[in-house]
Coordinates of C-alpha atoms and ligand atoms in Angstrom, one line a residue:
M1 CA 3.6 -158.5 55.1
T2 CA 7.0 -160.0 54.1
A3 CA 7.3 -162.2 51.1
A4 CA 8.5 -165.0 53.4
V5 CA 5.2 -164.8 55.2
R6 CA 3.3 -165.0 52.0
R7 CA 5.5 -167.6 50.4
L8 CA 4.9 -169.8 53.5
V9 CA 1.2 -169.6 53.4
A10 CA 1.1 -170.1 49.7
G11 CA 2.9 -173.3 50.2
L12 CA 0.5 -174.9 52.8
A13 CA -1.8 -177.5 51.8
S14 CA -5.3 -176.8 52.3
D15 CA -5.6 -179.3 55.3
A16 CA -2.6 -177.5 57.2
L17 CA -4.9 -174.5 57.3
P18 CA -6.2 -172.4 59.3
A19 CA -2.5 -171.6 60.5
Y20 CA -1.4 -168.7 62.6
V21 CA 2.1 -167.5 61.3
Y22 CA 4.1 -165.2 63.2
D23 CA 6.9 -163.0 61.7
L24 CA 9.4 -162.9 64.5
T25 CA 11.6 -160.6 62.8
A26 CA 9.1 -158.1 62.3
L27 CA 8.2 -158.5 66.1
R28 CA 11.7 -157.8 66.9
V29 CA 12.4 -154.9 64.4
H30 CA 9.1 -153.3 65.7
A31 CA 9.9 -153.9 69.4
A32 CA 13.4 -152.4 69.1
A33 CA 11.8 -149.4 67.4
V34 CA 9.5 -149.0 70.4
R35 CA 12.4 -149.2 73.0
A36 CA 14.6 -146.7 71.2
A37 CA 11.8 -144.3 71.1
L38 CA 11.6 -144.2 74.8
P39 CA 13.9 -142.3 77.2
E40 CA 16.5 -143.9 79.4
R41 CA 14.4 -143.7 82.7
A42 CA 11.5 -145.4 80.8
E43 CA 11.2 -149.1 81.3
L44 CA 9.4 -151.4 78.8
Y45 CA 7.5 -154.4 80.4
Y46 CA 5.4 -156.7 77.9
A47 CA 2.0 -157.5 79.1
A48 CA 2.0 -161.4 78.6
K49 CA -1.8 -161.8 78.4
A50 CA -1.8 -160.1 74.7
N51 CA 0.3 -163.4 73.6
P52 CA 2.0 -165.8 75.8
E53 CA 3.4 -168.3 73.2
P54 CA 6.8 -169.1 74.3
E55 CA 8.4 -168.2 71.1
I56 CA 6.9 -164.7 71.3
L57 CA 8.0 -164.1 74.9
A58 CA 11.5 -165.4 74.0
A59 CA 11.7 -163.0 70.8
L60 CA 11.1 -160.1 72.9
A61 CA 13.6 -161.1 75.7
D62 CA 16.5 -158.7 75.0
L63 CA 14.3 -155.8 74.0
V64 CA 12.0 -155.6 76.9
D65 CA 12.7 -155.0 80.6
G66 CA 10.2 -157.5 81.9
Y67 CA 6.9 -159.2 81.7
E68 CA 3.8 -158.1 83.4
V69 CA 1.9 -161.3 84.4
S70 CA -1.7 -161.4 85.8
S71 CA -2.4 -164.8 87.1
G72 CA -0.6 -167.8 88.8
G73 CA -0.8 -169.5 85.2
E74 CA 1.0 -166.5 83.4
L75 CA 3.3 -166.4 86.3
A76 CA 4.4 -170.0 86.2
H77 CA 4.4 -170.0 82.4
V78 CA 6.6 -167.1 81.8
H79 CA 9.0 -168.1 84.6
Q80 CA 9.4 -171.4 82.9
V81 CA 10.0 -169.8 79.6
L82 CA 12.5 -167.2 80.8
P83 CA 13.7 -168.3 84.2
Q84 CA 15.6 -164.8 84.3
A85 CA 13.2 -162.5 83.3
A86 CA 12.1 -159.5 85.6
L87 CA 8.4 -160.0 86.4
A88 CA 5.6 -157.5 87.5
F89 CA 2.6 -159.5 89.1
G90 CA -0.8 -157.7 89.1
G91 CA -4.6 -158.6 88.4
P92 CA -7.6 -158.8 90.7
G93 CA -8.5 -161.6 92.8
K94 CA -5.0 -163.1 93.5
T95 CA -5.5 -166.2 95.4
P96 CA -3.6 -167.4 98.3
A97 CA -1.9 -170.1 96.3
E98 CA -1.2 -167.5 93.7
T99 CA 0.3 -165.1 96.1
A100 CA 2.6 -168.0 97.7
L101 CA 3.6 -168.9 94.2
A102 CA 4.8 -165.3 93.4
L103 CA 6.8 -165.4 97.0
R104 CA 8.3 -168.6 95.9
I105 CA 9.3 -167.5 92.2
G106 CA 10.2 -164.2 93.8
V107 CA 8.4 -161.8 91.4
G108 CA 10.4 -158.3 91.3
R109 CA 7.0 -156.0 91.7
W110 CA 3.6 -156.7 93.2
H111 CA 0.9 -154.5 91.9
L112 CA -1.6 -154.4 94.9
E113 CA -5.1 -154.3 94.0
S114 CA -6.7 -154.2 97.3
E115 CA -6.3 -153.8 101.0
Q116 CA -6.9 -157.4 101.6
E117 CA -4.2 -158.2 99.1
L118 CA -1.6 -156.1 101.2
R119 CA -2.9 -157.7 104.5
R120 CA -2.4 -161.1 103.0
L121 CA 1.0 -160.3 101.7
A122 CA 2.2 -158.8 104.8
A123 CA 0.8 -161.4 106.9
L124 CA 2.8 -164.4 104.7
L125 CA 5.8 -162.2 105.2
A126 CA 5.8 -162.2 108.8
G127 CA 6.4 -165.9 108.7
M128 CA 9.4 -165.1 106.5
P129 CA 11.5 -163.1 108.7
G130 CA 14.2 -161.0 106.8
R131 CA 12.1 -161.2 103.6
T132 CA 11.0 -158.0 101.8
V133 CA 9.1 -157.4 98.3
D134 CA 8.6 -154.4 96.5
V135 CA 5.1 -153.3 95.7
L136 CA 3.3 -150.6 93.6
L137 CA -0.3 -149.6 94.8
R138 CA -2.5 -150.1 91.8
L139 CA -4.8 -147.0 91.6
N140 CA -8.4 -146.5 90.0
L141 CA -8.4 -143.0 88.6
P142 CA -10.4 -141.3 86.2
A143 CA -8.5 -141.5 82.9
G144 CA -10.0 -138.1 81.9
S145 CA -12.0 -139.3 79.1
E146 CA -13.4 -136.0 78.5
A147 CA -10.2 -134.9 76.9
L148 CA -9.3 -138.1 75.2
G149 CA -11.8 -138.3 72.4
P150 CA -12.9 -141.9 71.5
V151 CA -11.4 -144.4 73.5
A152 CA -11.7 -148.2 72.9
L153 CA -12.4 -149.3 76.6
T154 CA -11.9 -147.3 79.8
M155 CA -11.7 -149.0 83.0
G156 CA -10.4 -146.0 85.4
G157 CA -12.8 -143.9 87.4
R158 CA -15.5 -146.1 87.4
P159 CA -16.9 -149.2 89.4
T160 CA -14.5 -152.0 88.4
P161 CA -12.6 -155.0 90.1
F162 CA -9.2 -153.1 89.3
G163 CA -7.1 -151.2 91.8
L164 CA -7.8 -148.8 94.7
D165 CA -10.3 -145.9 94.8
P166 CA -8.6 -142.7 95.7
D167 CA -9.9 -143.1 99.5
Q168 CA -8.9 -146.8 99.7
A169 CA -5.6 -145.6 98.2
E170 CA -5.3 -143.4 101.4
R171 CA -5.9 -146.4 103.6
C172 CA -3.4 -148.6 102.0
L173 CA -0.9 -145.7 102.4
R174 CA -1.3 -145.1 105.9
L175 CA -1.2 -149.1 106.6
L176 CA 2.1 -149.3 104.7
A177 CA 3.5 -146.6 107.2
A178 CA 2.1 -148.6 110.2
P179 CA 3.9 -151.1 112.2
G180 CA 3.6 -154.7 111.1
F181 CA 4.1 -153.8 107.1
E182 CA 7.6 -152.9 107.1
Q183 CA 8.5 -156.0 105.0
L184 CA 6.5 -154.3 102.0
R185 CA 8.6 -151.8 100.5
L186 CA 6.5 -149.2 98.6
R187 CA 8.1 -148.2 95.4
G188 CA 5.4 -146.1 93.9
V189 CA 1.9 -146.4 91.8
H190 CA 0.5 -148.6 89.1
A191 CA -2.5 -147.7 86.8
H192 CA -3.8 -149.1 83.7
L193 CA -6.7 -146.9 82.9
A194 CA -7.9 -147.3 79.4
S195 CA -7.2 -149.0 76.0
G196 CA -7.2 -147.9 72.5
L197 CA -5.4 -144.7 73.0
D198 CA -3.3 -142.6 70.6
A199 CA 0.0 -141.0 71.6
P200 CA -1.3 -137.8 72.9
A201 CA -4.1 -139.2 74.9
Q202 CA -1.6 -141.9 76.4
L203 CA 0.6 -139.1 77.4
A204 CA -2.0 -137.2 78.9
V205 CA -3.2 -140.1 81.0
T206 CA 0.3 -141.0 82.0
E207 CA 1.1 -137.3 83.0
R208 CA -2.1 -137.7 85.2
I209 CA -0.8 -140.6 86.9
V210 CA 2.4 -139.3 87.7
R211 CA 0.9 -136.2 88.8
R212 CA -1.2 -138.1 91.2
A213 CA 1.6 -140.5 92.3
V214 CA 3.9 -137.3 93.2
E215 CA 1.0 -135.6 95.2
L216 CA 0.4 -139.0 97.2
A217 CA 4.0 -139.3 97.9
E218 CA 4.3 -135.7 99.2
R219 CA 1.3 -136.1 101.3
H220 CA 2.2 -139.5 102.6
A221 CA 5.8 -138.9 103.0
F222 CA 7.1 -141.9 100.9
E223 CA 10.1 -141.9 98.5
L224 CA 8.3 -142.3 94.9
T225 CA 10.8 -144.2 92.7
E226 CA 8.5 -145.7 90.2
V227 CA 5.4 -145.3 88.4
N228 CA 4.0 -147.9 86.1
A229 CA 1.4 -146.2 83.7
G230 CA 0.2 -149.6 82.3
G231 CA -0.6 -150.3 78.8
G232 CA -3.4 -149.8 76.4
M233 CA -1.5 -147.9 73.1
A234 CA -4.1 -148.1 70.2
V235 CA -3.8 -150.6 67.3
D236 CA -6.2 -149.5 64.4
Y237 CA -7.8 -152.3 63.1
A238 CA -9.6 -150.2 60.4
D239 CA -6.2 -148.7 59.3
P240 CA -3.4 -151.0 60.0
A241 CA -0.9 -148.5 58.7
R242 CA -2.0 -146.0 61.3
R243 CA 0.3 -146.9 63.8
F244 CA 0.8 -145.5 67.5
D245 CA 3.4 -142.7 67.5
W246 CA 6.1 -144.1 69.7
K247 CA 8.5 -141.4 69.0
A248 CA 6.0 -138.4 69.8
F249 CA 5.2 -140.5 73.1
G250 CA 8.7 -141.2 73.8
A251 CA 9.8 -137.5 73.6
G252 CA 6.6 -136.6 75.8
L253 CA 7.9 -139.0 78.5
A254 CA 11.4 -137.7 78.4
E255 CA 9.9 -134.2 79.0
L256 CA 7.8 -135.7 81.9
L257 CA 10.7 -137.3 83.6
E258 CA 12.7 -134.1 83.4
R259 CA 10.3 -132.5 85.7
V260 CA 10.4 -135.8 88.3
P261 CA 14.0 -136.3 88.9
G262 CA 14.7 -139.7 89.8
L263 CA 11.5 -141.2 88.7
R264 CA 11.3 -144.5 86.7
L265 CA 8.8 -144.7 84.5
R266 CA 7.5 -148.1 83.4
I267 CA 4.9 -148.7 80.7
E268 CA 3.4 -152.2 79.9
P269 CA 1.9 -152.6 76.4
G270 CA 0.6 -155.9 75.2
R271 CA -1.5 -155.3 72.0
A272 CA 0.7 -152.6 70.3
L273 CA 3.8 -154.6 70.7
T274 CA 2.7 -158.1 69.2
A275 CA -0.6 -157.3 67.1
Y276 CA 1.2 -156.5 63.8
C277 CA 3.8 -159.6 63.8
G278 CA 0.7 -162.1 63.5
Y279 CA -1.5 -163.5 60.8
Y280 CA -4.4 -165.8 60.8
A281 CA -4.1 -167.7 57.2
T282 CA -7.0 -169.9 55.9
E283 CA -8.8 -170.6 52.6
V284 CA -12.2 -169.9 51.3
L285 CA -14.3 -173.0 51.3
D286 CA -17.5 -171.7 49.4
V287 CA -18.9 -168.3 48.5
K288 CA -22.6 -167.9 48.4
Q289 CA -24.9 -165.4 47.4
S290 CA -27.3 -164.6 50.2
Y291 CA -30.3 -162.4 49.8
G292 CA -28.3 -160.1 47.5
Q293 CA -24.8 -160.2 49.5
D294 CA -22.0 -162.4 49.0
V295 CA -20.7 -164.3 51.9
A296 CA -17.5 -166.2 51.7
V297 CA -17.1 -169.1 54.0
L298 CA -13.7 -169.8 55.6
R299 CA -12.1 -172.7 57.0
G300 CA -11.9 -171.7 60.5
G301 CA -13.5 -168.8 62.1
T302 CA -14.0 -166.7 65.3
H303 CA -13.2 -169.7 67.3
H304 CA -9.7 -169.1 66.4
L305 CA -9.9 -165.4 66.2
R306 CA -12.5 -164.1 68.6
T307 CA -11.3 -160.4 68.5
P308 CA -13.3 -159.0 65.7
A309 CA -16.4 -160.3 67.3
T310 CA -15.9 -159.3 70.8
R311 CA -14.6 -155.7 69.8
G312 CA -17.0 -155.5 67.0
H313 CA -14.6 -154.5 64.5
D314 CA -13.8 -155.9 60.7
Q315 CA -10.3 -157.7 60.8
P316 CA -8.3 -156.4 57.9
F317 CA -7.0 -159.2 55.5
T318 CA -5.1 -159.8 52.4
V319 CA -6.3 -162.0 49.8
V320 CA -3.7 -164.6 48.4
P321 CA -5.1 -165.9 45.1
V322 CA -5.1 -169.4 44.1
T323 CA -5.4 -170.1 40.6
D324 CA -5.6 -173.9 40.5
W325 CA -9.3 -175.0 40.4
P326 CA -9.4 -178.6 39.7
H327 CA -13.2 -179.5 39.8
P328 CA -15.6 -179.8 36.9
W329 CA -18.0 -177.4 38.5
A330 CA -18.0 -173.5 38.3
R331 CA -15.9 -172.0 40.9
P332 CA -17.9 -170.3 43.5
A333 CA -16.9 -166.6 43.6
V334 CA -17.7 -162.9 44.8
T335 CA -19.9 -161.2 42.4
T336 CA -20.5 -157.6 44.2
G337 CA -17.3 -156.5 45.0
R338 CA -18.0 -156.9 48.6
A339 CA -17.9 -160.2 50.8
T340 CA -18.8 -160.9 54.2
L341 CA -16.0 -163.4 55.6
A342 CA -17.6 -166.0 57.7
G343 CA -16.4 -168.9 59.6
Q344 CA -17.8 -172.3 60.1
L345 CA -19.6 -171.8 63.3
C346 CA -23.3 -172.3 63.4
T347 CA -24.0 -168.9 65.0
P348 CA -24.6 -165.6 63.0
K349 CA -21.8 -163.8 65.2
D350 CA -19.3 -166.0 63.4
V351 CA -18.0 -163.3 61.0
L352 CA -14.5 -161.9 60.8
A353 CA -15.2 -159.0 58.4
H354 CA -18.4 -157.5 57.1
Q355 CA -19.1 -156.6 53.5
A356 CA -15.5 -155.7 52.8
A357 CA -14.2 -154.7 49.5
V358 CA -12.7 -157.5 47.6
T359 CA -11.5 -157.1 43.8
V360 CA -11.2 -161.1 43.6
L361 CA -12.4 -163.7 46.1
R362 CA -13.4 -167.4 45.0
A363 CA -13.3 -170.7 46.7
A364 CA -9.8 -171.9 47.4
D365 CA -8.3 -168.7 47.4
R366 CA -6.4 -167.9 50.6
V367 CA -7.1 -165.4 52.9
M368 CA -4.7 -163.6 55.4
F369 CA -6.0 -161.7 58.3
E370 CA -3.5 -159.2 59.9
L371 CA -3.3 -157.7 63.3
A372 CA -3.6 -161.1 64.5
G373 CA -0.8 -161.1 66.8
A374 CA -2.3 -160.0 70.1
Y375 CA -5.6 -161.0 71.7
A376 CA -6.4 -163.5 68.8
W377 CA -5.9 -167.4 69.5
N378 CA -5.6 -167.1 73.6
I379 CA -8.8 -165.3 73.9
S380 CA -10.7 -167.5 71.6
H381 CA -13.2 -170.2 72.3
H382 CA -11.3 -173.0 70.6
D383 CA -13.6 -175.9 71.7
F384 CA -17.0 -174.6 70.5
L385 CA -18.0 -177.1 67.5
M386 CA -14.8 -179.1 67.9
H387 CA -13.3 -178.1 64.6
P388 CA -9.3 -178.8 64.5
R389 CA -7.1 -176.4 66.0
P390 CA -4.8 -174.4 63.7
A391 CA -1.4 -175.0 63.1
F392 CA 1.3 -172.6 64.3
H393 CA 4.5 -171.1 62.4
F394 CA 7.3 -168.9 63.9
L395 CA 9.2 -167.6 61.2
A396 CA 12.7 -167.5 62.9
P397 CA 14.3 -164.0 63.6
G398 CA 17.3 -162.9 61.6
E399 CA 20.0 -161.1 62.8
L400 CA 19.1 -157.8 63.9
D401 CA 21.0 -154.6 64.8
V402 CA 19.5 -153.0 67.9
Ligands
PLP1 C1 -4.4 -155.9 79.6 C2 -3.4 -155.2 80.3 C3 -1.9 -154.6 80.1 C4 -1.9 -154.5 78.4 O1 -2.9 -153.7 77.7 P1 -2.8 -153.6 76.1 O2 -4.1 -152.8 75.6 O3 -2.8 -155.0 75.5 O4 -1.6 -152.8 75.9 C5 -1.2 -153.8 80.7 N1 -1.6 -153.6 82.0 C6 -2.5 -154.3 82.6 C7 -3.0 -154.3 84.3 C8 -3.7 -154.9 81.7 O5 -4.5 -155.4 82.3

């Protein structure tokens, strides 16, 4: 955490909390390092669903090759913020209206998730003579989890709404080669099979996807020019200092690309790009001793930062002590060296960290939750209990040599 972030939070009045603070300089430095670690024929897209705030999208604009969007809403939003940005449009259950919108905006890549999507797109294009679109078939493959170790979430190789099972992929590939589908230009495949992978596991999954793509291209005689291997790079909430090894991953991709000349390999991380630049800052309202444990009640809670509740982790945090205590009564404080950090909601699930070690934590102290730049505000149930919304602060990017 930079001094600027800390200063900003220390200077906010109590009723200006909770607040989301995004360090756009840190975001740009990090994204530039990710970019620099990737080989030349690798493209970096940002998965907008991780954090679609306009300031975040714009801060990444010259550091990513494009944005992955998974709904008509994201599509319209990213296009409005960055009209020139390259877009890849995926997601299951694309409605006819979303399909029409994507055609109107002219997305660069379509990630087709079912045979019906393929047929609908072809049917719409039939009414637009001369118009072609570039498509990737989204595959549902086993991620090979046996070899990967513990993974936060696997969606490949099991029943899901995402992508095409191997036999469905065969059918779609035959269709794409058939008369009536000439306006769909097949570029290759897309897959997003797991999340929470470290670099060796991510590399193994990527190799698996590329191997399948090469095999499909040979068998169905299409020119394979692109593989999009998805996102899912791990963020370690238990140990924020342990980062995904982008250098090792990039070196592995370089080797992989040497074996497949002419291939463009695209990745589309979300979490691992933006998690580190965001903070959810708030203050301690009260500290209670409850059946032998210390419970700190914070202004705000999981209705603003839902991720720890949904993923079942403790959100890492830093305490910013406040010395001033203007009241005549004793200041409520943690007595056991450990505290459960709860929010204001009337549910026992509203906990951001369980029995976390703290040296000092008193009413009016500030708490800054880290790793709150991805899947934080935008996946939370804001309106439950009708507490006020947090403020948003974006620390402007300084000059950066990239
Ligand atoms: C969510 C998603 C991503 C980004 O995943 P992260 O775990 O945030 O890196 C990329 N691609 C697709 C298709 C997704 O659904």
